[in-house]
CSV table of C-alpha atoms and ligand atoms in Angstrom, one decimal:
chain,number,residue,atom,x,y,z
A,199,MET,CA,-0.2,0.1,0.2
A,200,VAL,CA,1.4,3.5,-0.9
A,201,GLN,CA,2.1,5.6,2.1
A,202,LEU,CA,1.1,9.1,2.2
A,203,THR,CA,4.1,10.9,4.0
A,204,GLY,CA,3.9,14.6,5.1
A,205,PRO,CA,2.0,17.7,3.3
A,206,LYS,CA,3.7,16.8,-0.5
A,207,LYS,CA,1.8,14.8,-3.0
A,208,ILE,CA,2.6,11.9,-4.2
A,209,LYS,CA,4.3,12.2,-7.6
A,210,CYS,CA,2.5,10.3,-10.1
A,211,ALA,CA,2.9,9.5,-14.0
A,212,VAL,CA,-0.2,8.3,-16.5
A,213,PHE,CA,0.1,6.1,-19.0
A,214,ILE,CA,-2.2,6.2,-21.5
A,215,SER,CA,-2.7,4.9,-25.5
A,216,GLY,CA,-5.5,6.6,-26.6
A,217,THR,CA,-7.9,9.5,-26.0
A,218,GLY,CA,-6.8,10.5,-22.4
A,219,SER,CA,-10.3,11.2,-20.8
A,220,ASN,CA,-9.4,9.6,-17.6
A,221,LEU,CA,-5.9,11.0,-18.1
A,222,LYS,CA,-8.2,14.5,-18.2
A,223,SER,CA,-10.5,13.6,-14.7
A,224,LEU,CA,-6.9,12.9,-13.1
A,225,ILE,CA,-5.3,16.1,-14.0
A,226,GLN,CA,-8.2,17.9,-12.6
A,227,PHE,CA,-8.5,15.7,-9.9
A,228,SER,CA,-4.7,16.0,-9.0
A,229,LYS,CA,-5.2,20.4,-8.3
A,230,LYS,CA,-8.0,19.9,-6.2
A,231,ASN,CA,-6.0,20.5,-2.4
A,232,ASN,CA,-7.3,17.9,-0.6
A,233,SER,CA,-5.9,15.6,-3.6
A,234,PRO,CA,-3.1,13.2,-2.6
A,235,ILE,CA,-1.2,13.2,-5.9
A,236,SER,CA,0.6,15.2,-8.6
A,237,ILE,CA,0.7,14.3,-12.1
A,238,GLU,CA,4.4,14.9,-13.2
A,239,LEU,CA,4.8,12.8,-16.4
A,240,ILE,CA,2.2,11.3,-19.2
A,241,ILE,CA,3.8,8.3,-21.2
A,242,SER,CA,2.5,6.7,-23.9
A,243,ASP,CA,3.3,3.8,-26.4
A,244,ASN,CA,1.3,5.6,-29.0
A,245,SER,CA,2.5,8.9,-30.6
A,246,LYS,CA,-1.0,9.8,-32.2
A,247,ALA,CA,-2.6,9.1,-28.9
A,248,LYS,CA,-5.5,11.8,-28.5
A,249,GLY,CA,-4.6,12.1,-24.5
A,250,LEU,CA,-1.1,13.2,-25.0
A,251,LYS,CA,-2.2,17.0,-25.7
A,252,PHE,CA,-3.3,17.3,-22.3
A,253,GLY,CA,0.4,17.4,-21.5
A,254,LYS,CA,0.7,20.8,-23.5
A,255,ILE,CA,-2.8,22.0,-22.2
A,256,PHE,CA,-1.9,21.4,-18.6
A,257,LYS,CA,1.9,22.0,-18.7
A,258,ILE,CA,3.0,18.3,-17.8
A,259,SER,CA,6.0,16.4,-19.2
A,260,LYS,CA,4.9,13.9,-21.8
A,261,LYS,CA,6.8,11.2,-23.5
A,262,VAL,CA,6.2,8.3,-25.9
A,263,PHE,CA,8.1,5.2,-26.2
A,264,ASN,CA,8.5,2.7,-29.3
A,265,PHE,CA,7.0,-0.8,-27.2
A,266,LYS,CA,8.4,-2.7,-30.5
A,267,ASN,CA,11.5,-3.5,-28.0
A,268,LYS,CA,9.4,-3.7,-24.7
A,269,ILE,CA,12.6,-4.6,-22.9
A,270,ILE,CA,14.2,-1.7,-24.2
A,271,ALA,CA,11.1,0.6,-23.5
A,272,GLU,CA,10.5,-0.3,-20.3
A,273,LYS,CA,14.2,0.3,-18.8
A,274,LYS,CA,13.7,3.7,-20.5
A,275,ILE,CA,10.5,4.5,-18.7
A,276,ILE,CA,12.3,3.0,-15.3
A,277,SER,CA,14.5,5.5,-15.8
A,278,ASP,CA,12.3,8.2,-16.3
A,279,LEU,CA,10.2,7.6,-13.3
A,280,GLU,CA,13.1,7.0,-11.0
A,281,ASN,CA,14.6,10.5,-12.0
A,282,LYS,CA,11.5,12.1,-11.7
A,283,ASN,CA,10.7,10.5,-8.0
A,284,ILE,CA,7.4,9.1,-9.3
A,285,LYS,CA,5.8,6.8,-6.3
A,286,LEU,CA,2.4,6.0,-8.0
A,287,ILE,CA,1.5,5.0,-11.6
A,288,CYS,CA,-2.0,4.9,-13.1
A,289,LEU,CA,-2.8,3.2,-16.3
A,290,ALA,CA,-5.6,4.8,-18.0
A,291,GLY,CA,-6.5,3.0,-21.4
A,292,PHE,CA,-2.5,1.9,-21.6
A,293,MET,CA,-3.0,-1.1,-24.2
A,294,LYS,CA,0.4,-2.8,-23.7
A,295,ILE,CA,0.8,-5.3,-21.1
A,296,LEU,CA,3.8,-4.4,-19.1
A,297,SER,CA,6.4,-7.3,-18.1
A,298,LYS,CA,7.1,-8.8,-14.9
A,299,ASN,CA,9.9,-6.9,-14.4
A,300,PHE,CA,8.4,-3.6,-14.4
A,301,ILE,CA,6.1,-4.7,-12.3
A,302,LYS,CA,8.4,-5.7,-9.6
A,303,ASN,CA,10.3,-2.5,-10.1
A,304,PHE,CA,7.2,-0.8,-8.6
A,305,LYS,CA,5.0,-3.3,-6.8
A,306,GLY,CA,1.8,-2.4,-5.1
A,307,LYS,CA,2.2,1.1,-6.8
A,308,ILE,CA,0.5,0.9,-10.0
A,309,LEU,CA,-3.3,1.1,-10.7
A,310,ASN,CA,-5.4,0.4,-13.8
A,311,ILE,CA,-9.0,1.0,-14.6
A,312,HIS,CA,-10.8,-1.5,-16.3
A,313,PRO,CA,-14.5,-1.1,-17.8
A,314,SER,CA,-16.0,-3.8,-16.2
A,315,LEU,CA,-17.0,-5.3,-13.3
A,316,LEU,CA,-14.3,-7.4,-12.6
A,317,PRO,CA,-13.5,-10.5,-12.2
A,318,LYS,CA,-16.1,-10.7,-15.1
A,319,TYR,CA,-14.8,-10.2,-18.4
A,320,LYS,CA,-11.2,-9.1,-18.3
A,321,GLY,CA,-9.0,-8.3,-21.6
A,322,LEU,CA,-10.7,-6.3,-24.8
A,323,ASN,CA,-13.8,-5.6,-26.3
A,324,THR,CA,-15.7,-5.7,-22.9
A,325,HIS,CA,-19.2,-4.4,-23.9
A,326,LYS,CA,-19.2,-6.6,-26.8
A,327,ARG,CA,-19.2,-9.6,-24.5
A,328,VAL,CA,-21.2,-8.3,-21.7
A,329,LEU,CA,-23.9,-7.4,-24.1
A,330,LEU,CA,-23.8,-11.0,-25.8
A,331,ASN,CA,-24.4,-12.6,-22.5
A,332,ASN,CA,-27.4,-10.4,-21.7
A,333,GLU,CA,-26.0,-9.2,-18.6
A,334,LYS,CA,-28.6,-6.7,-16.5
A,335,TYR,CA,-25.4,-4.7,-15.2
A,336,SER,CA,-22.0,-3.6,-16.0
A,337,GLY,CA,-19.4,-1.1,-14.6
A,338,CYS,CA,-15.9,0.1,-14.3
A,339,THR,CA,-13.2,-1.4,-11.4
A,340,VAL,CA,-10.1,0.4,-10.0
A,341,HIS,CA,-7.6,-2.1,-9.3
A,342,PHE,CA,-4.0,-3.0,-8.2
A,343,VAL,CA,-1.6,-4.3,-11.3
A,344,ASN,CA,-0.5,-7.7,-10.3
A,345,TYR,CA,1.1,-10.1,-12.8
A,346,ARG,CA,-1.9,-11.3,-14.1
A,347,LEU,CA,-4.2,-9.5,-16.7
A,348,ASP,CA,-6.9,-7.5,-14.9
A,349,SER,CA,-6.4,-9.7,-12.1
A,350,GLY,CA,-4.8,-7.7,-9.1
A,351,LYS,CA,-7.2,-6.7,-6.1
A,352,ILE,CA,-10.1,-4.5,-6.4
A,353,ILE,CA,-10.0,-1.1,-5.4
A,354,LEU,CA,-13.3,0.5,-6.1
A,355,GLN,CA,-16.0,-0.5,-8.7
A,356,LYS,CA,-19.5,1.0,-10.0
A,357,LYS,CA,-22.2,-0.5,-11.1
A,358,VAL,CA,-24.4,0.7,-14.1
A,359,LYS,CA,-27.4,-0.9,-15.2
A,360,ILE,CA,-27.8,-2.1,-19.2
A,361,ARG,CA,-30.9,-1.0,-21.1
A,362,LYS,CA,-33.0,-3.0,-23.0
A,363,SER,CA,-31.7,-1.2,-26.2
A,364,GLU,CA,-28.0,-0.6,-25.4
A,365,THR,CA,-24.9,-0.9,-27.6
A,366,ALA,CA,-21.6,-1.2,-26.8
A,367,LYS,CA,-21.1,2.1,-28.1
A,368,SER,CA,-23.7,3.8,-25.7
A,369,LEU,CA,-22.7,1.5,-23.0
A,370,ALA,CA,-19.2,2.6,-23.1
A,371,LYS,CA,-20.2,6.2,-23.3
A,372,LYS,CA,-22.0,5.4,-20.2
A,373,ILE,CA,-19.3,3.5,-18.1
A,374,LEU,CA,-16.6,6.2,-19.0
A,375,ILE,CA,-18.4,8.9,-17.2
A,376,GLN,CA,-18.7,6.7,-14.3
A,377,GLU,CA,-14.8,5.8,-14.6
A,378,HIS,CA,-14.4,9.9,-14.2
A,379,ARG,CA,-15.4,9.7,-11.0
A,380,LEU,CA,-14.3,6.1,-10.1
A,381,TYR,CA,-10.8,6.4,-10.7
A,382,PRO,CA,-10.2,9.9,-8.2
A,383,LYS,CA,-12.4,8.0,-5.4
A,384,ALA,CA,-9.8,5.1,-5.4
A,385,ILE,CA,-6.9,7.2,-5.3
A,386,LYS,CA,-8.1,8.4,-2.2
A,387,GLU,CA,-9.1,4.9,-1.2
A,388,VAL,CA,-5.4,4.3,-1.4
A,389,PHE,CA,-4.4,7.0,0.8
A,390,ASN,CA,-7.1,6.2,3.6
A,391,LEU,CA,-8.7,9.7,2.4
B,202,GRF,C1,-11.5,3.1,-20.8
B,202,GRF,O1,-12.9,2.6,-21.0
B,202,GRF,C2,-10.4,2.4,-19.5
B,202,GRF,O2,-11.4,2.2,-18.9
B,202,GRF,C3,-9.8,1.7,-20.7
B,202,GRF,O3,-9.9,2.2,-22.0
B,202,GRF,C4,-10.7,3.2,-22.0
B,202,GRF,C5,-9.8,4.6,-22.3
B,202,GRF,O4,-10.4,6.0,-22.5
B,202,GRF,N1,-8.8,0.6,-20.6
B,202,GRF,P1,-10.0,7.2,-22.2
B,202,GRF,O5,-8.1,7.0,-22.8
B,202,GRF,O6,-9.2,7.2,-20.6
B,202,GRF,O7,-10.6,7.9,-22.5
């Protein structure tokens, strides 16, 4: 568990691959007085990730790494994270699977958000699978990252009801709104706030 020591905010890096709407909500949260984190670095595996624009807008350093060679990419990332004294990593729509070695380096300090009620529907195409199974509810989960995909200890979840006319698109939209609220709440929970 991450310990909050002294009045200073914990330095955090957010990893993204796409739109970055969760990144935006985390940045807004980090700027509040009662937030335990400050976001110091945005990392992406995708130079075209739309969310990278938030680096410019909010004046936060951003870096893109080519994951074709994952070992090299992760080595560079670890060194950047150490140089910036990053103590918490938030994965927010980051589409690469981090290696065991990377996770070991930041054990208990990596969080992820997943758009389902874990342990159900780990992995990709969540909403489509949920609808195919005629589920009545879905939702989102913030959890610690361990060595198995979407399987670490759950911090918080939010349930949403599925309408009869729901499509994968409408469900994704509905859940994303809840994700933006859940991630900051889960971070507070991690710091016992
Ligand atoms: C979110 O639904 C997140 O749960 C999933 O990917 C999506 C990312 O959205 N892992 P955004 O990039 O934060 O807008």
